[in-house]
Coordinates of C-alpha atoms in Angstrom, one line a residue:
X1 CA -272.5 -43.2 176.5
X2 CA -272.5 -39.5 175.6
X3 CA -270.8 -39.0 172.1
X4 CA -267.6 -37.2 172.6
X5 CA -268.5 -34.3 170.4
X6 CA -270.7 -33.2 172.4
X7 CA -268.5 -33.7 175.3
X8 CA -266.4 -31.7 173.9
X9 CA -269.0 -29.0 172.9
X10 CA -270.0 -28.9 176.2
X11 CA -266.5 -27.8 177.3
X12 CA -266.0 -25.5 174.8
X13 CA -269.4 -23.3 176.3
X14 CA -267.6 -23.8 179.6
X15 CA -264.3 -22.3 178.4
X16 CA -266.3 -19.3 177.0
X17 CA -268.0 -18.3 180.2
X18 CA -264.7 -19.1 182.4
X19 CA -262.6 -16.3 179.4
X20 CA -265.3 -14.0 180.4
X21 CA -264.9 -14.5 183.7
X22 CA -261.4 -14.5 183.4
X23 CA -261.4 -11.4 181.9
X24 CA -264.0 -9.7 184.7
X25 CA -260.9 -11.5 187.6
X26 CA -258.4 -9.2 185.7
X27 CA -260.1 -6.2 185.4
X28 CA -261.3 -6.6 189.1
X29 CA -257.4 -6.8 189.6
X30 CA -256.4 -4.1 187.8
X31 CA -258.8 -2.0 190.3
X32 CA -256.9 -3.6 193.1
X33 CA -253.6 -2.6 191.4
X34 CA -254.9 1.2 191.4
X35 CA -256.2 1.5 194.7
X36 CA -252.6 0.1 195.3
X37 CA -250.6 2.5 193.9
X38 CA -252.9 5.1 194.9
X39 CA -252.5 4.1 198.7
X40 CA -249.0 2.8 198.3
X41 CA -249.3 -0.9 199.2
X42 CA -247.4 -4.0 197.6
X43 CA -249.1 -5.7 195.0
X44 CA -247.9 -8.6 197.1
X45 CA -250.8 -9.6 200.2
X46 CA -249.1 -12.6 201.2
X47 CA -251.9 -13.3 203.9
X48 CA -254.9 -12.6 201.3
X49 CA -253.6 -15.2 199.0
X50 CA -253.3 -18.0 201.5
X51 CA -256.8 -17.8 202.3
X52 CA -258.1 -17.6 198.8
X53 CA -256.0 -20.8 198.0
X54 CA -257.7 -21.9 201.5
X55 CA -261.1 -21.3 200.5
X56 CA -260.4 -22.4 197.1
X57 CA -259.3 -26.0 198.2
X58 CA -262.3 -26.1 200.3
X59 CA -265.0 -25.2 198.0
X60 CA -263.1 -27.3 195.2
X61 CA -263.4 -30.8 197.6
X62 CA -261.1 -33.4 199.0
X63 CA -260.7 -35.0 195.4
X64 CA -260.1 -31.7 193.4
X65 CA -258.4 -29.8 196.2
X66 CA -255.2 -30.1 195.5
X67 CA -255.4 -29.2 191.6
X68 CA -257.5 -26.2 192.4
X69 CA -254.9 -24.7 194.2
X70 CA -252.5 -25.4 191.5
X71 CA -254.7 -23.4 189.4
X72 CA -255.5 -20.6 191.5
X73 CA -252.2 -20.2 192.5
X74 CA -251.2 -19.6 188.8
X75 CA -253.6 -17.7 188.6
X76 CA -252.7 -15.3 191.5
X77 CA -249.2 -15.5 189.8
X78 CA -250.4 -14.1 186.6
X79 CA -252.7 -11.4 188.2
X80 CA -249.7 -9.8 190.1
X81 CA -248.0 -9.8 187.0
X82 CA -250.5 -8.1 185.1
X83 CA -250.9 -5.4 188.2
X84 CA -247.4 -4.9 188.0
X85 CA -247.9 -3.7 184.4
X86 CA -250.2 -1.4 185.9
X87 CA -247.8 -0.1 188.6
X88 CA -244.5 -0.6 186.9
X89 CA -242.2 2.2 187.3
X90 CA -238.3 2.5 186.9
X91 CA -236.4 1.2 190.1
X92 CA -232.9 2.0 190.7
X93 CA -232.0 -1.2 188.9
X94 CA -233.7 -0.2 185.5
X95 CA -232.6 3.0 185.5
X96 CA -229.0 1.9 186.3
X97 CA -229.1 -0.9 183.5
X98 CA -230.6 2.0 180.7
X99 CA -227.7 4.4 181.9
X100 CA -225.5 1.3 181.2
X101 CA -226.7 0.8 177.3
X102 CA -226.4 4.3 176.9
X103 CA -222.7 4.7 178.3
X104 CA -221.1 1.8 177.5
X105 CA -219.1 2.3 174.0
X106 CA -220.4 0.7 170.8
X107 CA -217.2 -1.7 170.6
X108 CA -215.9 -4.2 172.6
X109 CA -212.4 -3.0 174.0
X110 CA -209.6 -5.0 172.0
X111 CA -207.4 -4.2 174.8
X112 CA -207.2 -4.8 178.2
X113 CA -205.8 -6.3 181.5
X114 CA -207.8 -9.3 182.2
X115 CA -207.1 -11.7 185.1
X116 CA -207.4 -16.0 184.7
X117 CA -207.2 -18.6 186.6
X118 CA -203.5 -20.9 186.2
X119 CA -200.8 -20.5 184.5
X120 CA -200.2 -19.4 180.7
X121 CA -202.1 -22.3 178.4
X122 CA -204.7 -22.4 180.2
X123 CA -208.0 -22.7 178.6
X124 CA -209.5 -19.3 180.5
X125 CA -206.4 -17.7 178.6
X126 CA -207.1 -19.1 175.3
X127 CA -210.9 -17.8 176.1
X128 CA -209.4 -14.3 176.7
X129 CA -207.5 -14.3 173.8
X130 CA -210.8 -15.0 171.8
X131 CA -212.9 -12.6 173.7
X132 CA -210.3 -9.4 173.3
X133 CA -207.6 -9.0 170.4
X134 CA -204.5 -8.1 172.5
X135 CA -205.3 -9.2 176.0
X136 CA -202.6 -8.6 178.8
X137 CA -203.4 -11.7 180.7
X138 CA -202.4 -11.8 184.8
X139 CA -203.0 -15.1 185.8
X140 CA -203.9 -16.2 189.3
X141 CA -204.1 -19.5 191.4
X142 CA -207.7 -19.7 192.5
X143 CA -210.9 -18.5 190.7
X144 CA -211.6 -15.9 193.8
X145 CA -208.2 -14.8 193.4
X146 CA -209.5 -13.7 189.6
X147 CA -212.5 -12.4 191.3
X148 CA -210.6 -10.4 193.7
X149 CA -208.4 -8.6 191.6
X150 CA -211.2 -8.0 189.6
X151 CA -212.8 -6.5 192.4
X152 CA -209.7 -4.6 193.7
X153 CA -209.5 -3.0 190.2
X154 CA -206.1 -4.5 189.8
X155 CA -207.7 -6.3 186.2
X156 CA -210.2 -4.4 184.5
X157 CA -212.1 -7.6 183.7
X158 CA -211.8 -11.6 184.8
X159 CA -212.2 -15.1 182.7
X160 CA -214.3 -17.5 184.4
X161 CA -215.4 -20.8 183.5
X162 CA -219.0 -21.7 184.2
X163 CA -220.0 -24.7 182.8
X164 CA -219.1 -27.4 180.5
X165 CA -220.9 -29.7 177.9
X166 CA -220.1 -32.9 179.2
X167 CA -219.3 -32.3 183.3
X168 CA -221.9 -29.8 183.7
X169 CA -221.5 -26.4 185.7
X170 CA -218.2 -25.1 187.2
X171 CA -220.1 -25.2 190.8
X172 CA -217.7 -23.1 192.4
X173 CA -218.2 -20.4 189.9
X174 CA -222.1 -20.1 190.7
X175 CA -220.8 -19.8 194.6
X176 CA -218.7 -16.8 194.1
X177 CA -221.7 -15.1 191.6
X178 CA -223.5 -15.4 195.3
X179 CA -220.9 -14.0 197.6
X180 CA -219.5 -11.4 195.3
X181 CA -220.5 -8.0 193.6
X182 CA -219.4 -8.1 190.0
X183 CA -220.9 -8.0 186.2
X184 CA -220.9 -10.2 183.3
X185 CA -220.6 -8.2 179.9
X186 CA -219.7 -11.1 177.5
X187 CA -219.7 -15.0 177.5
X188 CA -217.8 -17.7 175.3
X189 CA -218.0 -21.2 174.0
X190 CA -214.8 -22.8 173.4
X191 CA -214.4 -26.1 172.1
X192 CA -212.0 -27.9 174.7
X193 CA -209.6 -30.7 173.1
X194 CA -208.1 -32.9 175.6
X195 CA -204.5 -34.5 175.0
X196 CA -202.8 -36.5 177.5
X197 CA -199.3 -35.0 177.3
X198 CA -195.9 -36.7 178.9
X199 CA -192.0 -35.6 178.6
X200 CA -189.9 -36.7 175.6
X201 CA -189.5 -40.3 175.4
X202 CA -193.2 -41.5 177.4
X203 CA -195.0 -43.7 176.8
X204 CA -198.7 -44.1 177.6
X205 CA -198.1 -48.0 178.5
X206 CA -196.1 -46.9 181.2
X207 CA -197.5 -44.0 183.0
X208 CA -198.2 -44.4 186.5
X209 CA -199.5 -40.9 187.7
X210 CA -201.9 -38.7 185.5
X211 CA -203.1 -34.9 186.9
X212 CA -205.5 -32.4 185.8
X213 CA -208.0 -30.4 186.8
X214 CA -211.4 -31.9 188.4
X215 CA -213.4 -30.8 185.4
X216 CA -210.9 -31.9 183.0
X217 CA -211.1 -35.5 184.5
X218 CA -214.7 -35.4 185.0
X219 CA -214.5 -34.9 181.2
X220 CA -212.0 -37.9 180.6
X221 CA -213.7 -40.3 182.1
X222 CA -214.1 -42.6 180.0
X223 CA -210.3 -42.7 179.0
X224 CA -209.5 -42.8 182.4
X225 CA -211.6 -45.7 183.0
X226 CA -209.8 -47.6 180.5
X227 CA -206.4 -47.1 182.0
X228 CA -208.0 -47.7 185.4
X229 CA -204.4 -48.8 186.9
X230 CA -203.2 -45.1 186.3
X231 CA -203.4 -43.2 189.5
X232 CA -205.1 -39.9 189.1
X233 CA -204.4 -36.2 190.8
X234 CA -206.5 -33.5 190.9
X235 CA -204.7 -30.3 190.3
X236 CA -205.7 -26.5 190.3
X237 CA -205.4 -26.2 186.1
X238 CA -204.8 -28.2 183.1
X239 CA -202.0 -25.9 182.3
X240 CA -200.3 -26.3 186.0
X241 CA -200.5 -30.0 185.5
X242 CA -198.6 -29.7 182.2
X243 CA -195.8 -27.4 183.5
X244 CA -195.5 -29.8 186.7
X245 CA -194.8 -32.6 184.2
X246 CA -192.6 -30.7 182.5
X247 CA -190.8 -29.8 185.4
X248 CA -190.9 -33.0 187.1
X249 CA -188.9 -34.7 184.2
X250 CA -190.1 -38.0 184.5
X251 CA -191.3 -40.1 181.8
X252 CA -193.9 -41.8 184.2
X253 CA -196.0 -39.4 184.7
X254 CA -198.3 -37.3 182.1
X255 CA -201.5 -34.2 182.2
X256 CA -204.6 -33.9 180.8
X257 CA -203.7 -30.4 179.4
X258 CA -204.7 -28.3 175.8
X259 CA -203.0 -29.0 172.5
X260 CA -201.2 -25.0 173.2
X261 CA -199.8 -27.0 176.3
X262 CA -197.7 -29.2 174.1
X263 CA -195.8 -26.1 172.4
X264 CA -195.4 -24.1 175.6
X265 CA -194.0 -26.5 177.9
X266 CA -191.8 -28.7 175.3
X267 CA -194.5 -32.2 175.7
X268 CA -195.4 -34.7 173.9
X269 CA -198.8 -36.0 172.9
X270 CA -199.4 -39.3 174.1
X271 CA -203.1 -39.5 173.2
X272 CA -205.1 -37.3 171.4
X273 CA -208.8 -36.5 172.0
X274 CA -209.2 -38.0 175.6
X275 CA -212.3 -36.2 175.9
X276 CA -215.5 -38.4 176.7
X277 CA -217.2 -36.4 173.4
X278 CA -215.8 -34.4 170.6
X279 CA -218.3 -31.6 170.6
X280 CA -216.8 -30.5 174.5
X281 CA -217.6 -27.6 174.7
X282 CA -216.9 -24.9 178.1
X283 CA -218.6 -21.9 178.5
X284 CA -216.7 -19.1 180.2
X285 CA -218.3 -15.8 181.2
X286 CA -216.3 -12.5 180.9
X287 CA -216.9 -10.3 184.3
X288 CA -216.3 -6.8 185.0
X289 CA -216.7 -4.5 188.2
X290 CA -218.8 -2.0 186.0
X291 CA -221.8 -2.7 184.7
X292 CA -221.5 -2.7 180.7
X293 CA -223.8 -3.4 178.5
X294 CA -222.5 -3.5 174.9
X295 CA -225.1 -3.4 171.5
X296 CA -226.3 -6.5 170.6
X297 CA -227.1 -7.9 174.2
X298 CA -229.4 -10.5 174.4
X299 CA -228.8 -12.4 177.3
X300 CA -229.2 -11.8 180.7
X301 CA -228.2 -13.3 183.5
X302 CA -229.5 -13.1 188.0
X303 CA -229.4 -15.1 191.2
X304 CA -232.0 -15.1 193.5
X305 CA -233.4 -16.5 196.0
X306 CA -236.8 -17.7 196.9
X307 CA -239.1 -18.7 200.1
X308 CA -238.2 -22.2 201.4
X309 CA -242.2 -23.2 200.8
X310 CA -243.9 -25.1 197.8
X311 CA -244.6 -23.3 194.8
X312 CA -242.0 -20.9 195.0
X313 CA -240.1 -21.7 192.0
X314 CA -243.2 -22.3 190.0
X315 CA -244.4 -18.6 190.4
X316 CA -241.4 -17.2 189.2
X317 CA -241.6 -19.6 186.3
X318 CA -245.3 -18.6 185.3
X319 CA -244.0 -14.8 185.4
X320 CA -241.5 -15.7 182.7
X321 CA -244.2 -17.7 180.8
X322 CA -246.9 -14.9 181.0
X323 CA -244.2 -12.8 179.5
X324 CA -243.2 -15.0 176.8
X325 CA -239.4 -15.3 177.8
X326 CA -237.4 -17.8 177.2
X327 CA -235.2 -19.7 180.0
X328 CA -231.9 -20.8 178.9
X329 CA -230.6 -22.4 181.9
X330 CA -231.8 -22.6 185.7
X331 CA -229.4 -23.2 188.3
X332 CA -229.5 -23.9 192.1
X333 CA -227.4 -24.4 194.6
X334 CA -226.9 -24.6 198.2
X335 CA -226.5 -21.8 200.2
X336 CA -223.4 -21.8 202.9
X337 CA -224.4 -21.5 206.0
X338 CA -228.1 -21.7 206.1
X339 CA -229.8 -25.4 205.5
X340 CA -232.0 -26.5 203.0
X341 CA -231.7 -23.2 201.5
X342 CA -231.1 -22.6 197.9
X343 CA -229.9 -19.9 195.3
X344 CA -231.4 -20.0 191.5
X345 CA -229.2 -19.2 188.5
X346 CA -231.3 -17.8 185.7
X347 CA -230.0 -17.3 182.4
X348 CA -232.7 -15.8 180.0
X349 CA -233.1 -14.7 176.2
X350 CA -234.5 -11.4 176.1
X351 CA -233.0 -8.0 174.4
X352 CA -231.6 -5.4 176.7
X353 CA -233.9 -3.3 174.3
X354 CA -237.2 -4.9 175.4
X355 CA -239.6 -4.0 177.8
X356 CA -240.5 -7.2 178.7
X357 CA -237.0 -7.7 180.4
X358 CA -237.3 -5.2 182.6
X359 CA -240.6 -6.2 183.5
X360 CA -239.4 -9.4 184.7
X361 CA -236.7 -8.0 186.7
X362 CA -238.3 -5.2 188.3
X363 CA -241.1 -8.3 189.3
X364 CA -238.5 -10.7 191.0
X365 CA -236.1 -7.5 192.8
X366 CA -239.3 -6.5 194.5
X367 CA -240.7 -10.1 195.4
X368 CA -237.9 -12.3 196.1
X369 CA -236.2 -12.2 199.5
X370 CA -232.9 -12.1 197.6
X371 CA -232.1 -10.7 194.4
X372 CA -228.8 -10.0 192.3
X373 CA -228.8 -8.6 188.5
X374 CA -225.6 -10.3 187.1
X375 CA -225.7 -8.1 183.5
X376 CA -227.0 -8.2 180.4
X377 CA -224.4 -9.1 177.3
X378 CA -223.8 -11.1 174.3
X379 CA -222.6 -14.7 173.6
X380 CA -219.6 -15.4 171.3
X381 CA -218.2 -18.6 169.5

């Protein structure tokens, strides 16, 4: 049997000559790119790359077909990248997102009216209070109500949750990113502590009736589970179920509600901690109608939405690799109306400051069928 130093020898000499041919591909590409922008065609040719993955397959055999294509189609990937480089100018969307940075004021406001979801104690009004220094909180019943007034201009900026540590994302929150126009200029962690609260004189032997929000039970679980005779109800807040306890006046019943809760509405605590885990933590995003872009941001956020064929996903993930940035979180969801058909979430790390943001957006705005710049901000504890 050959010794596996020279095996390996062998492949080095082979990756030589394929880097030197790699590196006559790109320059063959970066002619394409000219006669491109020269002639004013898309650096996408949809049809030319389906039969060079074609022929590809072909030449590479029945037992190496399929991987070839994998690997030409990265390749493809990486070469429109590198002729978008080439051909990258400011759209619209890059020019609007520079006039952004350069308009929006050095400081977060301290004040402002900001619209949440619930009643006061909720835990989006505890995340406005962390986010701004003297917030004058409107509260609403339903997240697109927040949304709306944001919208509207009736609430210069809205509180949303958008996912938490231990039930995942707030999916209702991704919808409303897809059906409606707004910005996010600063998100939030908050650590959530969950007490099951009752009137004066409960006790948690003898509650009959819990009720929360879905997350908040999701979260709960596990106490829940343990107390499995308790019926449960699903509620539009953790700070609604409290005040309906409170104003209910029964001693049977209790609310998966916020430590604040107990204060505000006169309750007791009939269990601390309820929480499946004690690092809970939910992430709420601060929106605006404007786009705002304060110092410091690092984040950015987009939905899109991509061609319902295999491999779509994949590009878009080698442009982010070739670029070096860093994916945070991915997100899909369904879309309404339209089956087997899905929006992506992207949240990435890249300064508002770098190039290679831009890049990446100007890429994905002119390829995907669907594209939506949600803003570019900082993230707060």
């Amino acid at each position: 049997m050959e010794d596996l130093s020279k095996i390996r020898e062998n492949i080095n000499e082979i990756d030589n000559k394929i880097t030197e041919l790699w590196k006559e591909r790109m320059a063959a590409a970066l002619k394409v790119a000219q006669y491109k922008k020269e002639n004013g065609l898309p650096v996408l040719d949809s049809k030319r790359e389906r039969e060079l993955l074609d022929r590809i397959a072909d030449m590479a055999g029945d037992e190496l077909g399929v991987y070839a294509r994998v690997l030409y189609d990265t390749v493809m990937s990486i070469s429109r990248s590198y002729q978008h480089q080439y051909l990258y100018k400011e759209s619209g969307l890059t020019e609007k997102i520079r006039q952004a940075v350069k308009n929006t004021p050095s400081l977060f406001p301290q004040r402002a009216v900001v619209a949440c979801q619930g009643v006061e104690g909720a835990y989006s009004g505890l995340a406005a209070e962390r986010i701004f220094k003297y917030p004058n909180v409107l509260y609403f019943k339903t997240w697109n109500d927040v949304v709306n007034a944001v919208e509207k201009g009736l609430c210069k900026y809205g509180i949303l949750p958008i996912e938490n540590s231990t039930a995942g994302s707030v999916n209702g929150v991704y919808d409303l990113m897809a059906e409606h126009n707004f910005y996010i200029v600063r998100s939030i962690r908050l650590k959530i502590n969950h007490c099951l609260l009752g009137n004066r004189g409960a006790e948690l032997k003898k509650i009959t009736e819990i009720y929360s929000h879905e997350q908040a039970i999701n979260q709960c679980s596990e106490f829940l589970r343990e107390h499995g005779d308790i019926k449960v109800h699903i509620c539009e807040n953790t700070a609604v179920a409290a005040k309906m306890v409170m104003e209910s006046g029964r001693t049977d019943v209790a609310a998966i509600s916020s430590e604040n809760c107990r204060d505000l509405y006169g309750l007791s605590v009939l269990s601390d901690a309820v929480q499946n885990k004690d690092n809970n933590y939910t992430r709420f995003i601060c929106i605006s109608k404007d786009m705002e872009v304060y110092p410091g941001a690092d984040k950015t956020s987009m939905v899109l939405t991509l061609p319902h064929r295999p491999g779509s996903l994949y590009q878009v993930l080698a442009r982010f690799y070739a670029l070096g940035i860093n994916i945070n979180k991915l997100e899909s969801r369904p879309m309404q109306n339209k089956d087997f058909e899905f929006m992506f979430y992207f949240d990435m790390s890249a300064s508002v400051y770098d190039d290679a943001m831009y890049s990446i957006l100007e890429q994905l705005s002119d390829e995907c069928e669907r594209f939506h710049y949600l803003g570019s901000y900082s993230e707060v504890m």
